[in-house]
Tab-separated table of C-alpha atoms in Angstrom:
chain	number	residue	atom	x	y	z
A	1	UNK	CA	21.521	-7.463	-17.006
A	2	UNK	CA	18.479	-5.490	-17.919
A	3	UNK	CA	19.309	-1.624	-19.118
A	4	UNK	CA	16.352	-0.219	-16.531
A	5	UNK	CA	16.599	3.360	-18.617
A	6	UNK	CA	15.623	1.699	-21.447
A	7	UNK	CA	12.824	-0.615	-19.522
A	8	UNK	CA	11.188	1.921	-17.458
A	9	UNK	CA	12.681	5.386	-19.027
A	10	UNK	CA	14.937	8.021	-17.618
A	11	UNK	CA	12.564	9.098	-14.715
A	12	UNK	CA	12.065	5.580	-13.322
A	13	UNK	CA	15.638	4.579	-13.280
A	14	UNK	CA	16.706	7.478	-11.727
A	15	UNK	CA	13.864	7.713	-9.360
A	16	UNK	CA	15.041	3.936	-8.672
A	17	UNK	CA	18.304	5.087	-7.860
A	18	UNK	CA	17.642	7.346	-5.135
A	19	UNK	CA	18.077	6.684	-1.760
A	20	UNK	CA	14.782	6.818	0.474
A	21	UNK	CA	15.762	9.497	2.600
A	22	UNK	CA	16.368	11.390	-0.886
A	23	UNK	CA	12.865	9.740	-2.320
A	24	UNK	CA	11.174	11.237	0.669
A	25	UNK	CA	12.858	14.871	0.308
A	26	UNK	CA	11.465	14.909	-3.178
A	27	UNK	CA	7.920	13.450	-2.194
A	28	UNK	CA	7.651	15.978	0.521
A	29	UNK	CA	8.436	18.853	-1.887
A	30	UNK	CA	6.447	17.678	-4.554
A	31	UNK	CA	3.620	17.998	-1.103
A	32	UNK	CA	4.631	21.399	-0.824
A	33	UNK	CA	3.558	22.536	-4.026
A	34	UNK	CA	0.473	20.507	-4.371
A	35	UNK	CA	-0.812	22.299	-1.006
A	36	UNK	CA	0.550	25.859	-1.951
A	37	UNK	CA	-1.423	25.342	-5.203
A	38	UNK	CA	-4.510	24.540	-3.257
A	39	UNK	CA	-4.619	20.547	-2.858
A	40	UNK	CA	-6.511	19.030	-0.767
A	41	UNK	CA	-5.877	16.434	2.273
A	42	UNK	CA	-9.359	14.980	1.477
A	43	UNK	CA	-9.280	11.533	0.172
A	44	UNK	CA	-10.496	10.712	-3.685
A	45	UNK	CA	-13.062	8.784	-4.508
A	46	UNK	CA	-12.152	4.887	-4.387
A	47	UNK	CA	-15.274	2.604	-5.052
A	48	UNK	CA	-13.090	-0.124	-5.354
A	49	UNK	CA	-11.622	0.247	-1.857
A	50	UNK	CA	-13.638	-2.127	0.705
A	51	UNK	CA	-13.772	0.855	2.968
A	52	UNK	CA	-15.776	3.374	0.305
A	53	UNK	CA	-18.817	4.590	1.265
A	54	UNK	CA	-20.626	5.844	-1.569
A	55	UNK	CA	-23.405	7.673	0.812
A	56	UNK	CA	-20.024	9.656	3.030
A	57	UNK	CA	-18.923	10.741	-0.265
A	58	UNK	CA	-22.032	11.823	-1.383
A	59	UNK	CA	-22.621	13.494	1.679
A	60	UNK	CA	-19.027	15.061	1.487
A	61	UNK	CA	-19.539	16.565	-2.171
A	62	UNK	CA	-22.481	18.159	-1.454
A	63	UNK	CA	-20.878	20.250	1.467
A	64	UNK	CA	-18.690	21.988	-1.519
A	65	UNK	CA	-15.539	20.038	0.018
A	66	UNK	CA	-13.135	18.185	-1.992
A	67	UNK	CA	-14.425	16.082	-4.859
A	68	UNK	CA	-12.505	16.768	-8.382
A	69	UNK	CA	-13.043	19.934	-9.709
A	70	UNK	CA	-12.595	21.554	-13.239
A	71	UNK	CA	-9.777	23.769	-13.057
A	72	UNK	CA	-9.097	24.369	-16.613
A	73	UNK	CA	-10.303	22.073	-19.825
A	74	UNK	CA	-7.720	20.784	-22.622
A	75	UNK	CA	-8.475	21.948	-26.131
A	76	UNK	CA	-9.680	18.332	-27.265
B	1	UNK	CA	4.022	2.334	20.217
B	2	UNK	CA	4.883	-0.434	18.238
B	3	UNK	CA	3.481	0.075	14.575
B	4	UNK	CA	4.719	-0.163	11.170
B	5	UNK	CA	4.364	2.344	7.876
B	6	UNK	CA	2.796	0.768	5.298
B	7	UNK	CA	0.604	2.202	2.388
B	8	UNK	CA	1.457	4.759	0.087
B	9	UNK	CA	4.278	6.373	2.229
B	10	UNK	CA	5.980	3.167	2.446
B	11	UNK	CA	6.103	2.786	-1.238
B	12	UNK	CA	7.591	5.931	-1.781
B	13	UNK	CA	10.689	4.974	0.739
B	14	UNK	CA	11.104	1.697	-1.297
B	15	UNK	CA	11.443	2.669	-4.889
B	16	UNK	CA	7.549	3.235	-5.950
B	17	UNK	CA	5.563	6.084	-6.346
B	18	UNK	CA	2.299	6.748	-4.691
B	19	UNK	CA	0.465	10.194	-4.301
B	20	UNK	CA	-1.061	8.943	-1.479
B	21	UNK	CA	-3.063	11.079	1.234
B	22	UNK	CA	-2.668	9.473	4.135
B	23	UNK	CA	-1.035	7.565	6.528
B	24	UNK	CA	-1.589	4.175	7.111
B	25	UNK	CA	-0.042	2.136	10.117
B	26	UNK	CA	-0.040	-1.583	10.994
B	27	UNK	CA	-0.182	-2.146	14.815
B	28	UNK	CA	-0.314	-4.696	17.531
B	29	UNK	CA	-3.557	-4.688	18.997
B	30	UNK	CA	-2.503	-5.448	22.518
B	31	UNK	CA	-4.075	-3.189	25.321
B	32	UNK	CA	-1.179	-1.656	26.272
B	33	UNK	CA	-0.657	-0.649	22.416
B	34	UNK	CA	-3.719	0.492	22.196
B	35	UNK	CA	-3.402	2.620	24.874
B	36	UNK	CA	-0.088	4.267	23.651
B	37	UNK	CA	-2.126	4.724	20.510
B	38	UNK	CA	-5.062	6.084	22.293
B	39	UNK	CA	-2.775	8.673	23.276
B	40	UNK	CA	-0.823	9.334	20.910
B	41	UNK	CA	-3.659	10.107	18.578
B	42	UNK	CA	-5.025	12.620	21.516
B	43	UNK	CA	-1.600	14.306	20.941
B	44	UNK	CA	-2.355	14.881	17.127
B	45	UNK	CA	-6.021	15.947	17.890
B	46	UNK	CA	-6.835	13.099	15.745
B	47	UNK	CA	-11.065	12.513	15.239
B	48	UNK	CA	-11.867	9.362	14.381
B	49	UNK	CA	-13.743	9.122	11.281
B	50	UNK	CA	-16.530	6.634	9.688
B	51	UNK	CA	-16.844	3.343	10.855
B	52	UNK	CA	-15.793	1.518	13.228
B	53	UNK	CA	-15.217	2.671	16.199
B	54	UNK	CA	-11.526	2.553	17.932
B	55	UNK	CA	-12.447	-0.648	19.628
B	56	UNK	CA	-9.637	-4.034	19.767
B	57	UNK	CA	-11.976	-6.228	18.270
B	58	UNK	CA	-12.868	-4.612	15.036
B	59	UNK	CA	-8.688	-4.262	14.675
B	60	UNK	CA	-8.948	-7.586	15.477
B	61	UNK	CA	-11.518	-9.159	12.909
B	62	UNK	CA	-9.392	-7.182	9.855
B	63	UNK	CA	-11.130	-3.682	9.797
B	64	UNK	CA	-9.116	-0.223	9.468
B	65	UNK	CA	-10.060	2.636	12.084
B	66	UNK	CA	-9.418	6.384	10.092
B	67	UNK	CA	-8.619	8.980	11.479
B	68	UNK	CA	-8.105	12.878	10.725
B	69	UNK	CA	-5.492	14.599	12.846
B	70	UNK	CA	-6.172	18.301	13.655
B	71	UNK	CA	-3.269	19.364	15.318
B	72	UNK	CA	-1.651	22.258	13.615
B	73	UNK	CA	1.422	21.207	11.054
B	74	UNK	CA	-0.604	17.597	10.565
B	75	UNK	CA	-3.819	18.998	9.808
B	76	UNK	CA	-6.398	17.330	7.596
B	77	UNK	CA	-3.776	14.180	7.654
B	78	UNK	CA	-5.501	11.336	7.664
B	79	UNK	CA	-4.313	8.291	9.441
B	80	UNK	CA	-5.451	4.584	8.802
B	81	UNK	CA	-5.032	2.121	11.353
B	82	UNK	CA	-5.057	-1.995	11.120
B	83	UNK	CA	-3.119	-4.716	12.809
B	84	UNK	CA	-4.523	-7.571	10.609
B	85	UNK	CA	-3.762	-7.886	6.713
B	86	UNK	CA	-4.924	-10.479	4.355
B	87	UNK	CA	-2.263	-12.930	3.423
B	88	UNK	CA	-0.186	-11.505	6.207
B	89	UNK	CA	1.038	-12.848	9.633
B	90	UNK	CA	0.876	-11.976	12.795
B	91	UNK	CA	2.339	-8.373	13.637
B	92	UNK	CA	4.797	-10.298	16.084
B	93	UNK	CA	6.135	-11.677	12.718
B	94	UNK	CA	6.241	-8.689	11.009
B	95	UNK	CA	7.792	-6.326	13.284
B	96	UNK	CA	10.770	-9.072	13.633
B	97	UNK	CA	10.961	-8.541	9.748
B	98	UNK	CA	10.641	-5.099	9.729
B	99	UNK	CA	12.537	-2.409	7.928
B	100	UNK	CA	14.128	0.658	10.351
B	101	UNK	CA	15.205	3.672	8.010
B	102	UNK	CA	16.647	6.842	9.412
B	103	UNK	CA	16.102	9.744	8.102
B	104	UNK	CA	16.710	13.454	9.116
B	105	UNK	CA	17.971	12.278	12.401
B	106	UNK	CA	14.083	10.142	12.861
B	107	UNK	CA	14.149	6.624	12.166
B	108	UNK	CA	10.813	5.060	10.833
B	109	UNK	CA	9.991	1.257	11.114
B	110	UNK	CA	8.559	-0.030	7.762
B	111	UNK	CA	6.863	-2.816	7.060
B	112	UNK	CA	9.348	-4.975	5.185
B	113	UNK	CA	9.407	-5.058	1.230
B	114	UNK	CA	8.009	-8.722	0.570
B	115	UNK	CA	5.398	-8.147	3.330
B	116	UNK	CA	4.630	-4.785	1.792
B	117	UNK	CA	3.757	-6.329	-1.985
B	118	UNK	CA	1.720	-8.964	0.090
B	119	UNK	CA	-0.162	-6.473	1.747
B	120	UNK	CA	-0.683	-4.484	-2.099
B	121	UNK	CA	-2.347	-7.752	-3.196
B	122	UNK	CA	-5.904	-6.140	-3.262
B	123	UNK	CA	-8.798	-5.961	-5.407
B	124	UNK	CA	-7.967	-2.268	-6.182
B	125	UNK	CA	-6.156	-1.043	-9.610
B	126	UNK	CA	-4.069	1.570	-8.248
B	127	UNK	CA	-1.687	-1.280	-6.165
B	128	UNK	CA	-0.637	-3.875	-8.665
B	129	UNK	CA	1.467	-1.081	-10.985
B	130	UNK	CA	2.085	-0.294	-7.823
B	131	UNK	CA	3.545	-4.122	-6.598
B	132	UNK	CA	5.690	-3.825	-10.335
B	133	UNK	CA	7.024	-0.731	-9.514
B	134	UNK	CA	7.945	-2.027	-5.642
B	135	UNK	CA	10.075	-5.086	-7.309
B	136	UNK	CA	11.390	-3.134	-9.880
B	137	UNK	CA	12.978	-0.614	-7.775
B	138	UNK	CA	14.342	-3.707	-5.511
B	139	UNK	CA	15.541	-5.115	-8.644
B	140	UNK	CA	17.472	-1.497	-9.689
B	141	UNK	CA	18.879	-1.633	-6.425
B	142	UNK	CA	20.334	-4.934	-6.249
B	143	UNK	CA	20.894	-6.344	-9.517
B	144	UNK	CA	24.454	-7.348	-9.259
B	145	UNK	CA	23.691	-9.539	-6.126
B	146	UNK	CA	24.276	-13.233	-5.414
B	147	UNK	CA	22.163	-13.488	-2.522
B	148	UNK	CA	19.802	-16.606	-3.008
B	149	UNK	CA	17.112	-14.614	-0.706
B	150	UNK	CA	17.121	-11.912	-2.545
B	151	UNK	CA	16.833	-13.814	-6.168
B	152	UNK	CA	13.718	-16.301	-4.629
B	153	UNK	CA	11.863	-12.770	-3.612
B	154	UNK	CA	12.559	-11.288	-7.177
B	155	UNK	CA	11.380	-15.112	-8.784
B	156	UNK	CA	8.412	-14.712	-6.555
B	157	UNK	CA	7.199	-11.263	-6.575
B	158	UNK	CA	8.902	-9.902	-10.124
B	159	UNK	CA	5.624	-8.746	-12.662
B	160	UNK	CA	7.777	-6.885	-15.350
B	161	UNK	CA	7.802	-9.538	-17.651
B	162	UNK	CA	11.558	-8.868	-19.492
B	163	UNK	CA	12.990	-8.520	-15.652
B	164	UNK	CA	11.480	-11.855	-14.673
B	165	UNK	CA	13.025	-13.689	-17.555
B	166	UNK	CA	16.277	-12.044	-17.430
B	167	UNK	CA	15.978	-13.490	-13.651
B	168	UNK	CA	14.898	-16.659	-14.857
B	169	UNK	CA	17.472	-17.340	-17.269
B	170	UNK	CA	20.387	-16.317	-15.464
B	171	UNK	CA	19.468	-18.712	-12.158
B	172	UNK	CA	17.714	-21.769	-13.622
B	173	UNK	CA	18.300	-23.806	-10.327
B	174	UNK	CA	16.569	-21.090	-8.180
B	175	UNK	CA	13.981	-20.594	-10.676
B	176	UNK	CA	12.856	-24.495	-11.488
B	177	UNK	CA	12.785	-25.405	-7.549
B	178	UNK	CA	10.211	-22.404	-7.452
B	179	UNK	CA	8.222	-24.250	-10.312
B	180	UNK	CA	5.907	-25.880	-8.084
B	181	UNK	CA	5.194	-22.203	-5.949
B	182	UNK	CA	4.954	-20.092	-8.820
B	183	UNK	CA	4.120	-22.030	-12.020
B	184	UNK	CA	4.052	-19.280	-14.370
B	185	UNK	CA	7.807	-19.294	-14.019
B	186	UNK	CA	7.942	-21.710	-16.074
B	187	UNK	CA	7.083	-19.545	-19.407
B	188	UNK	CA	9.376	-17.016	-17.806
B	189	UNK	CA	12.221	-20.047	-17.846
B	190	UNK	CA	11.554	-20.580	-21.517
B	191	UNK	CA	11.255	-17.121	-22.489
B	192	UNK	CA	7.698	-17.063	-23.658
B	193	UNK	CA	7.432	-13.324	-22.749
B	194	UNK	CA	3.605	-13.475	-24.476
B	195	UNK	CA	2.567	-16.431	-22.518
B	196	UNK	CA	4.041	-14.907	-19.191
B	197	UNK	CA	2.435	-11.566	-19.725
B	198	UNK	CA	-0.625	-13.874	-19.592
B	199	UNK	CA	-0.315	-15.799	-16.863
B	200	UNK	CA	0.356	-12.888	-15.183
B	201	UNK	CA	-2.662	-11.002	-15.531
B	202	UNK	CA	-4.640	-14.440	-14.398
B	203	UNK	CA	-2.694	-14.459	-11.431
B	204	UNK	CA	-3.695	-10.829	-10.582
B	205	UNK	CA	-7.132	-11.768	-11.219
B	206	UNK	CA	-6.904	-14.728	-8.630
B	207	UNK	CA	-5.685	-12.571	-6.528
B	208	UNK	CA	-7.820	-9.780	-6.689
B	209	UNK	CA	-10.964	-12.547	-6.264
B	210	UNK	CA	-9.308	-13.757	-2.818
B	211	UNK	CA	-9.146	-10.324	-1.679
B	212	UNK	CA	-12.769	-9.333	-2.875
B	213	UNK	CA	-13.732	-12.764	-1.227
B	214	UNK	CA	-12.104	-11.843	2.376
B	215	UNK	CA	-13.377	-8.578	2.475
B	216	UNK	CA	-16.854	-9.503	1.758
B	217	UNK	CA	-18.028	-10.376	5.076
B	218	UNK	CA	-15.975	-7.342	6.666
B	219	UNK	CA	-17.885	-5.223	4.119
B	220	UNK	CA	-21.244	-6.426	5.071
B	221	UNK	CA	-20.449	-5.721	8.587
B	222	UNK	CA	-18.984	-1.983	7.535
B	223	UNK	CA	-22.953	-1.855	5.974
B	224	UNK	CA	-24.260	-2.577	9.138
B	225	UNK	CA	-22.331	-0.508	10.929
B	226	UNK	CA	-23.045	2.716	9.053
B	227	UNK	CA	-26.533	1.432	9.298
B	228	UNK	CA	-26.581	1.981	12.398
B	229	UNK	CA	-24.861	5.065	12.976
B	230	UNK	CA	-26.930	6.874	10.833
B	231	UNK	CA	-30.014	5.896	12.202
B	232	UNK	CA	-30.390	8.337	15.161
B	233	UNK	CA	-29.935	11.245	12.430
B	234	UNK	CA	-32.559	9.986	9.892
């Protein structure tokens, strides 16, 4: 038998362990604060998806709506 | 209305973690599904957004129909809609196989967790740490079990390399009659964690070609479609 803390690390194993109603609790909170700190619904960029559209997302940027912004820069 | 959580959401409930924006459903494109879809997404106030249109056949030929819901409490949600998925049966088939969870006195009907990875087989990054993650949880969860079923979906699905050996070793039987299905089990049965780690990654790559491959005429006909409906407005 595998040790999973030691394969995957502490958060894994005990995210692992949860059960989904608890997995969902902690999703939807981590939601919370991602909205309360001004996240977006809007979907990211995915070129690789088959259902991007490089011209809607073009189209969406330049509208000043979603897209990733600079919020603060790292000192590298 | 019959449909099924899949996507991002559905990962989350089984072990994996997704920050994913939106909700997408598998559903059975019947009329009278479609109608109890029609209405339901009234209820939200959901627009329908890009192509294609809300129309059975499009469902039918593979495409996804979005939709942003603008009912207050699911605003800005956006919900994805298909009923066909590549390497997937019919949704008969999958409801039968489905997953019902309950939670906070709701229950939600979830794709199940081998149809799930299937469905994760794309060309995109973002799902195959995703499909480990899926089998690892699975794995967590149920590692003490002696359930045949259970070990042939771990010998079949399992891409952590150490996990799929440990597997591997401890039920040779269930492993070699799998030979001929998966073949890369075999480095996993001698404990060639290099050469599995390999044949991994080619098997990703085969499978990331299929997908690319079944979505290229779909794509070509998402062109088209956004072809035309920009037309009027150029």
């Amino acid at each position: 038998m595998i040790d999973m803390r030691l394969l995957v690390g502490e958060e894994w194993a005990e995210w692992y362990s949860m059960t989904p109603a608890q997995r969902l609790e902690e999703s939807s909170k981590l939601w919370q604060t991602y909205l309360e700190l001004g996240g977006t619904l809007d979907p990211e960029p995915d070129p690789q998806s088959p259902f991007y559209d490089p011209e809607e997302w073009r189209a969406f940027t330049a509208h000043g709506r979603a897209g990733v912004r600079l919020v603060r820069r790292g000192g590298i | 209305m019959r449909s099924l959580l899949m996507g991002g959401q559905a990962c989350v409930l089984y072990g994996a973690a997704e920050f994913s924006r939106d909700t997408d459903i598998v559903t059975v494109a019947d009329a009278e599904n479609l109608r109890r879809l029609q209405a339901a997404v009234e209820e939200l106030r959901a627009d329908r957004i890009a192509v294609p249109p809300f129309e059975r056949h499009f469902l039918d030929a593979g495409h996804a129909v979005h939709f942003r819901c603008q009912l207050p409490g699911a605003e800005g949600i956006r919900l994805d809609v298909m009923s066909k998925i590549r390497g997937l049966p019919d949704f008969t088939v999958l409801w039968d196989r489905r997953t019902t969870l309950e939670t906070t006195g709701e229950t939600i009907d979830v794709l199940s967790l081998p149809d799930l990875v299937v469905a994760k087989k794309t060309q995109r990054d973002k799902d195959w740490p995703m499909i480990t993650r899926l089998v690892e949880a699975h794995y967590a969860q149920h590692f003490d079990t002696t359930d045949e079923n259970v070990i042939r979906f771990w010998l079949r699905e399992l891409r952590s390399p150490a996990i799929l050996i440990d597997v591997a070793l401890s039920s040779p039987k269930v492993c070699q009659s799998l030979f001929h299905e998966r073949p890369l089990l075999q480095h996993a049965a001698a404990g060639s964690e290099e050469l599995l780690r390999v044949a991994l990654r080619e098997e990703e790559n085969a499978e990331r070609e299929a997908d690319r491959h079944y979505w290229a005429p779909l794509k070509s006909e998402l062109e088209q479609l956004r072809r035309e409906h920009r037309r009027p407005r150029e």
